[in-house]
Amino acid sequence: MSTAKPIRHYLQFSDLSLEEYEYVIERATVIKRKFKNYEPYHPLVDRTLVMVFDKNSTRTRLSFEAGMHQLGGAAIYLNTRDSQLGRGEPVEDAGQVMSRMCDIIMVRTFGQEIIERFAAFSRVPVINGLTNEHHPCQVFADIFTYYEHRGSIKGKTVAWVGDANNMLYSWLQAAEIFGFHVNVSTPKGYDLDMKLVNTQRYTFFENPSDACQGADLVNTDVWTSMGYEAENAARLKAFDGWIVDSAKMARAKPDALFMHCLPAHRGEEVSADVIDGPQSVVWDEAENRLHIQKALIEFLLLGRLDK
C-alpha cells in the first residue's frame, strides 16, 4: 500500500490555510536565523529545483536559486526561449517530462491557466513565481516582513495605491486568510477584475490619498507590469496623481510601513523620499523572498517538521 503524500502545489495565495501559513512563517524565522548566523542547514541534499522562466526576473531567480543551494539542493534555470517550450512544446508535455527529472518546479509565466495546466500534469510540487493574475510568493514575503516589524497583520489596514494587478489580487486573497482589510485605489479603466476577487475585506476609494487614511501599511507597484509595455504611455497619463508620496504617507498611521515589490520607478509610482525614507522596508521585503521561499520549499517537500 502506497504511503506517498499528496502533491501540494502553490499556485495562488489561497492554496494554503492560515495554520499552514503560520507554520511556514515560523520555519522562515528559524531558517533566516540560521542564514544570518552562518549555520549550515541542508535538509534538501540531492533534491533538485527546476526554475522555468517565461518572464524576466531578478529577485525571483536569485531568491529561488540561492535558496535551493543554501538548503543543500541544486537549482536548474530554464528560459522558455532556450528550451522546447519556446518552440511550441505543449505545457502539459513539459510538466510530465520535467517532473520526472526533479523534485520541485517553480514557474514564472504569463497567464495563470498556463501554470495550472503545467501543475495538472506534474508529479512534483509546482510553485507560482509570478503570473499575470497572482504573485503569491511576493505577498507571502511581504506579510512575513510585516510580522518581523510590527507583529500580526490580523485586523490591520493595508492600502493599495495603483494598478489592479497580480500583487493586489494576492493581497486580497491574503486579507481573507489573515483577517485584515485592504483599502484599494485604482484609476478609472484599471479597476478590479471581480472574477479574481474572493473576499469582502476591502474598500474602494476613488481618491488614492483617502485610501491611505489610517493605514498600517501602504503598498504600491509599477504602473506598467511585464506584458503591458504597449500601454505604458496611456498608463502614465491615467495614473497621474497615484504616486505614493510624503503627503499620502502622512495620512497613514505614524508608524505605517511602506512596501514595494520592486523594481521601482522613483518619481512615478513612488517618490524617492518615501521609498528611501525611514518608513520604507523594501530592502527587508526583497531579502525575505529568500527566507520565506526556502521555508515554503521545505514545507512542500518535507511537510511539517518536528523541530
Coordinates of C-alpha atoms in Angstrom, one line a residue:
M1 CA 0.0 0.0 0.0
S2 CA 1.4 3.4 -1.0
T3 CA 2.2 5.9 1.7
A4 CA 3.1 8.7 -0.7
K5 CA 2.0 12.1 0.4
P6 CA -0.4 14.0 -1.9
I7 CA 1.3 16.6 -4.0
R8 CA 0.8 20.2 -2.8
H9 CA 1.1 23.0 -5.3
Y10 CA 1.4 26.7 -4.5
L11 CA -0.3 28.4 -7.5
Q12 CA -2.1 31.2 -5.7
F13 CA -2.2 32.6 -2.2
S14 CA -5.4 30.7 -1.3
D15 CA -3.6 27.4 -1.7
L16 CA -2.5 27.3 2.0
S17 CA -4.6 27.6 5.2
L18 CA -3.9 30.1 8.0
E19 CA -2.4 27.4 10.1
E20 CA -0.1 26.4 7.3
Y21 CA 1.0 30.0 6.7
E22 CA 1.7 30.5 10.4
Y23 CA 3.8 27.3 10.4
V24 CA 5.8 28.3 7.3
I25 CA 6.4 31.8 8.9
E26 CA 7.8 30.1 12.0
R27 CA 10.1 28.0 9.8
A28 CA 11.2 31.0 7.8
T29 CA 12.1 32.7 11.1
V30 CA 14.3 29.7 12.1
I31 CA 15.8 29.4 8.6
K32 CA 16.6 33.1 8.4
R33 CA 18.3 33.0 11.8
K34 CA 20.5 30.1 10.7
F35 CA 21.4 32.0 7.5
K36 CA 22.3 35.1 9.5
N37 CA 24.4 33.1 11.9
Y38 CA 26.2 31.1 9.1
E39 CA 24.8 27.9 10.4
P40 CA 24.7 25.3 7.6
Y41 CA 21.2 23.8 7.1
H42 CA 21.0 21.2 4.3
P43 CA 17.7 19.3 4.6
L44 CA 17.4 19.0 0.8
V45 CA 20.6 17.3 -0.2
D46 CA 20.3 15.6 -3.6
R47 CA 17.0 17.4 -4.3
T48 CA 16.6 19.5 -7.4
L49 CA 14.6 22.6 -8.2
V50 CA 13.8 23.4 -11.8
M51 CA 13.0 27.1 -12.5
V52 CA 11.1 27.8 -15.7
F53 CA 11.1 31.5 -16.7
D54 CA 8.8 33.0 -19.4
K55 CA 9.3 36.5 -17.9
N56 CA 12.5 38.3 -16.9
S57 CA 13.5 38.3 -13.3
T58 CA 16.0 39.5 -10.7
R59 CA 14.6 38.8 -7.2
T60 CA 12.6 35.6 -8.2
R61 CA 15.6 33.9 -9.8
L62 CA 18.1 34.9 -7.2
S63 CA 16.0 34.0 -4.2
F64 CA 14.9 30.6 -5.6
E65 CA 18.3 29.6 -6.9
A66 CA 20.3 30.8 -3.9
G67 CA 17.8 29.4 -1.6
M68 CA 17.8 25.9 -3.0
H69 CA 21.6 25.8 -2.9
Q70 CA 21.5 27.0 0.7
L71 CA 19.2 24.2 1.6
G72 CA 21.7 21.7 0.2
G73 CA 20.0 21.1 -3.1
A74 CA 20.6 22.1 -6.7
A75 CA 18.7 24.6 -8.9
I76 CA 18.4 24.5 -12.7
Y77 CA 17.5 27.6 -14.7
L78 CA 15.4 27.1 -17.9
N79 CA 14.3 30.0 -20.0
T80 CA 11.5 29.3 -22.4
R81 CA 13.4 31.0 -25.2
D82 CA 16.2 28.4 -24.8
S83 CA 14.0 25.3 -24.3
Q84 CA 11.5 23.3 -26.3
L85 CA 8.7 25.3 -24.6
G86 CA 9.8 28.2 -26.8
R87 CA 9.4 26.0 -29.9
G88 CA 5.8 25.1 -29.1
E89 CA 6.1 22.0 -26.9
P90 CA 2.8 21.7 -25.1
V91 CA 2.8 22.8 -21.5
E92 CA 1.3 19.5 -20.4
D93 CA 4.1 17.6 -22.0
A94 CA 6.7 19.8 -20.4
G95 CA 5.0 19.3 -17.0
Q96 CA 5.2 15.5 -17.4
V97 CA 8.8 15.4 -18.5
M98 CA 10.3 18.0 -16.1
S99 CA 8.6 16.5 -13.1
R100 CA 10.2 13.1 -13.8
M101 CA 13.6 14.6 -13.5
C102 CA 13.4 16.8 -10.5
D103 CA 11.8 17.2 -7.1
I104 CA 10.1 20.6 -7.3
I105 CA 9.4 23.2 -10.0
M106 CA 9.0 27.0 -10.0
V107 CA 7.3 28.6 -13.0
R108 CA 7.2 32.3 -13.8
T109 CA 4.9 32.9 -16.8
F110 CA 2.1 35.0 -18.2
G111 CA -1.5 33.6 -17.9
Q112 CA -2.5 31.7 -14.7
E113 CA -4.0 29.0 -16.9
I114 CA -0.5 28.1 -18.1
I115 CA 0.8 27.2 -14.7
E116 CA -2.4 25.4 -13.8
R117 CA -2.1 23.3 -16.9
F118 CA 1.5 22.6 -16.1
A119 CA 0.8 21.6 -12.5
A120 CA -2.1 19.3 -13.5
F121 CA 0.5 17.1 -15.3
S122 CA 3.3 17.4 -12.8
R123 CA 4.4 14.6 -10.4
V124 CA 6.1 17.1 -8.1
P125 CA 5.1 20.4 -6.3
V126 CA 4.8 23.5 -8.6
I127 CA 5.3 27.0 -7.2
N128 CA 4.0 30.1 -8.9
G129 CA 6.9 32.5 -9.3
L130 CA 4.5 35.1 -10.9
T131 CA 1.7 35.1 -13.3
N132 CA -0.4 37.9 -14.7
E133 CA -3.1 37.2 -12.2
H134 CA -1.2 36.2 -9.0
H135 CA 2.1 36.8 -7.2
P136 CA 1.7 34.7 -4.0
C137 CA 5.4 34.3 -3.1
Q138 CA 5.9 38.1 -3.0
V139 CA 2.8 38.8 -0.9
F140 CA 3.9 35.9 1.5
A141 CA 7.3 37.6 1.8
D142 CA 5.6 41.0 2.4
I143 CA 3.4 39.5 5.2
F144 CA 6.5 37.9 6.8
T145 CA 8.2 41.3 6.7
Y146 CA 5.2 42.9 8.4
Y147 CA 5.3 40.2 11.1
E148 CA 9.0 41.0 11.7
H149 CA 8.5 44.7 12.0
R150 CA 5.0 45.0 13.6
G151 CA 3.8 41.6 14.6
S152 CA 0.5 40.1 13.5
I153 CA -1.2 41.6 10.5
K154 CA -4.7 40.5 11.7
G155 CA -7.1 43.4 12.0
K156 CA -4.7 45.8 10.3
T157 CA -5.4 48.0 7.2
V158 CA -3.3 47.7 4.0
A159 CA -3.6 50.5 1.5
W160 CA -3.1 49.6 -2.2
V161 CA -2.5 52.5 -4.5
G162 CA -2.0 51.8 -8.2
D163 CA -2.7 49.1 -10.7
A164 CA -5.2 46.3 -10.1
N165 CA -2.6 43.7 -10.8
N166 CA -1.3 40.3 -9.7
M167 CA 0.0 41.8 -6.4
L168 CA -3.4 43.3 -5.5
Y169 CA -5.2 40.0 -6.2
S170 CA -2.8 38.1 -4.0
W171 CA -3.2 40.8 -1.2
L172 CA -7.0 40.3 -1.4
Q173 CA -6.6 36.6 -1.0
A174 CA -4.3 37.1 1.9
A175 CA -6.8 39.5 3.6
E176 CA -9.4 36.7 3.6
I177 CA -7.0 34.3 5.2
F178 CA -5.2 36.5 7.7
G179 CA -8.1 38.7 8.6
F180 CA -7.0 42.2 7.6
H181 CA -8.6 44.9 5.4
V182 CA -7.4 46.3 2.1
N183 CA -8.1 49.9 1.0
V184 CA -7.9 49.9 -2.8
S185 CA -7.5 52.9 -5.1
T186 CA -7.0 52.3 -8.8
P187 CA -7.5 54.8 -11.7
K188 CA -10.7 54.6 -13.8
G189 CA -10.3 52.0 -16.5
Y190 CA -7.9 49.9 -14.4
D191 CA -10.4 48.6 -12.0
L192 CA -10.6 45.2 -10.2
D193 CA -11.5 42.2 -12.2
M194 CA -14.2 40.8 -9.9
K195 CA -13.7 37.3 -11.2
L196 CA -10.4 37.4 -9.3
V197 CA -11.8 38.8 -6.1
N198 CA -12.7 36.3 -3.4
T199 CA -13.3 38.5 -0.4
Q200 CA -15.3 41.4 1.0
R201 CA -12.4 42.6 3.1
Y202 CA -11.7 45.6 1.0
T203 CA -13.0 49.1 0.4
F204 CA -12.6 51.0 -2.9
F205 CA -11.5 54.7 -2.9
E206 CA -11.6 56.9 -5.9
N207 CA -9.1 59.2 -4.2
P208 CA -5.8 57.5 -3.6
S209 CA -4.9 59.8 -0.8
D210 CA -8.1 58.7 1.0
A211 CA -7.1 55.1 0.7
C212 CA -4.0 55.8 2.8
Q213 CA -6.0 57.3 5.7
G214 CA -5.3 55.3 8.9
A215 CA -3.4 52.6 7.0
D216 CA -0.8 50.4 8.8
L217 CA 0.9 49.5 5.6
V218 CA 1.0 51.4 2.3
N219 CA 1.8 49.4 -0.8
T220 CA 2.2 50.1 -4.5
D221 CA 3.8 48.6 -7.6
V222 CA 5.0 49.8 -11.0
W223 CA 2.2 51.2 -13.2
T224 CA 3.1 49.1 -16.2
S225 CA 3.7 45.5 -15.4
M226 CA 5.5 43.0 -17.7
G227 CA 3.4 42.2 -20.7
Y228 CA 1.7 45.6 -20.7
E229 CA 4.5 47.7 -22.1
A230 CA 2.5 48.7 -25.1
E231 CA 0.1 50.5 -22.8
N232 CA 2.9 52.5 -21.0
A233 CA 2.1 56.0 -22.4
A234 CA -1.6 55.6 -21.7
R235 CA -0.9 54.3 -18.2
L236 CA 1.4 57.1 -17.3
K237 CA -1.4 59.5 -18.1
A238 CA -4.2 57.6 -16.4
F239 CA -2.1 57.0 -13.2
D240 CA -1.2 60.7 -12.8
G241 CA -1.9 61.5 -9.1
W242 CA -1.4 57.9 -7.9
I243 CA 2.2 58.4 -6.8
V244 CA 2.8 57.4 -3.2
D245 CA 4.5 60.5 -1.8
S246 CA 5.1 62.0 1.6
A247 CA 1.6 63.6 1.6
K248 CA -0.1 60.3 1.2
M249 CA 2.1 58.6 3.8
A250 CA 1.3 61.4 6.2
R251 CA -2.4 60.3 6.1
A252 CA -1.4 56.7 7.2
K253 CA -0.7 55.9 10.8
P254 CA 2.6 57.5 12.2
D255 CA 4.2 54.0 12.4
A256 CA 2.9 52.8 9.0
L257 CA 5.3 50.9 6.8
F258 CA 5.8 51.3 3.1
M259 CA 6.3 48.4 0.7
H260 CA 7.0 47.9 -3.0
C261 CA 7.8 44.6 -4.7
L262 CA 10.4 46.2 -6.9
P263 CA 11.8 47.2 -9.4
A264 CA 10.7 50.8 -8.6
H265 CA 10.5 53.9 -10.7
R266 CA 11.2 56.9 -8.4
G267 CA 9.1 59.8 -9.4
E268 CA 6.3 57.6 -11.0
E269 CA 4.5 55.3 -8.6
V270 CA 6.6 56.3 -5.5
S271 CA 8.6 59.4 -4.6
A272 CA 12.3 59.0 -3.7
D273 CA 11.8 60.4 -0.2
V274 CA 9.2 57.6 0.6
I275 CA 11.0 54.6 -0.8
D276 CA 14.3 55.7 0.6
G277 CA 12.8 57.1 3.8
P278 CA 12.5 55.7 7.3
Q279 CA 9.1 54.1 6.9
S280 CA 10.3 52.0 3.9
V281 CA 11.1 48.3 4.4
V282 CA 11.5 47.5 0.7
W283 CA 15.0 46.0 1.2
D284 CA 13.9 43.7 4.1
E285 CA 10.9 42.8 1.9
A286 CA 13.2 41.9 -1.0
E287 CA 15.5 39.8 1.1
N288 CA 12.6 38.0 2.7
R289 CA 11.7 36.4 -0.6
L290 CA 14.8 34.2 0.0
H291 CA 13.8 33.1 3.5
I292 CA 10.1 32.6 3.0
Q293 CA 10.6 30.6 -0.2
K294 CA 13.2 28.4 1.5
A295 CA 10.6 27.6 4.2
L296 CA 7.9 27.1 1.5
I297 CA 10.1 24.7 -0.4
E298 CA 10.9 22.8 2.8
F299 CA 7.2 22.5 3.6
L300 CA 6.1 21.4 0.2
L301 CA 8.8 18.7 0.0
L302 CA 9.2 17.6 3.6
G303 CA 5.9 18.5 5.2
R304 CA 5.8 19.6 8.9
L305 CA 9.0 19.0 10.8
D306 CA 9.1 18.2 14.5
K307 CA 11.7 20.9 15.1

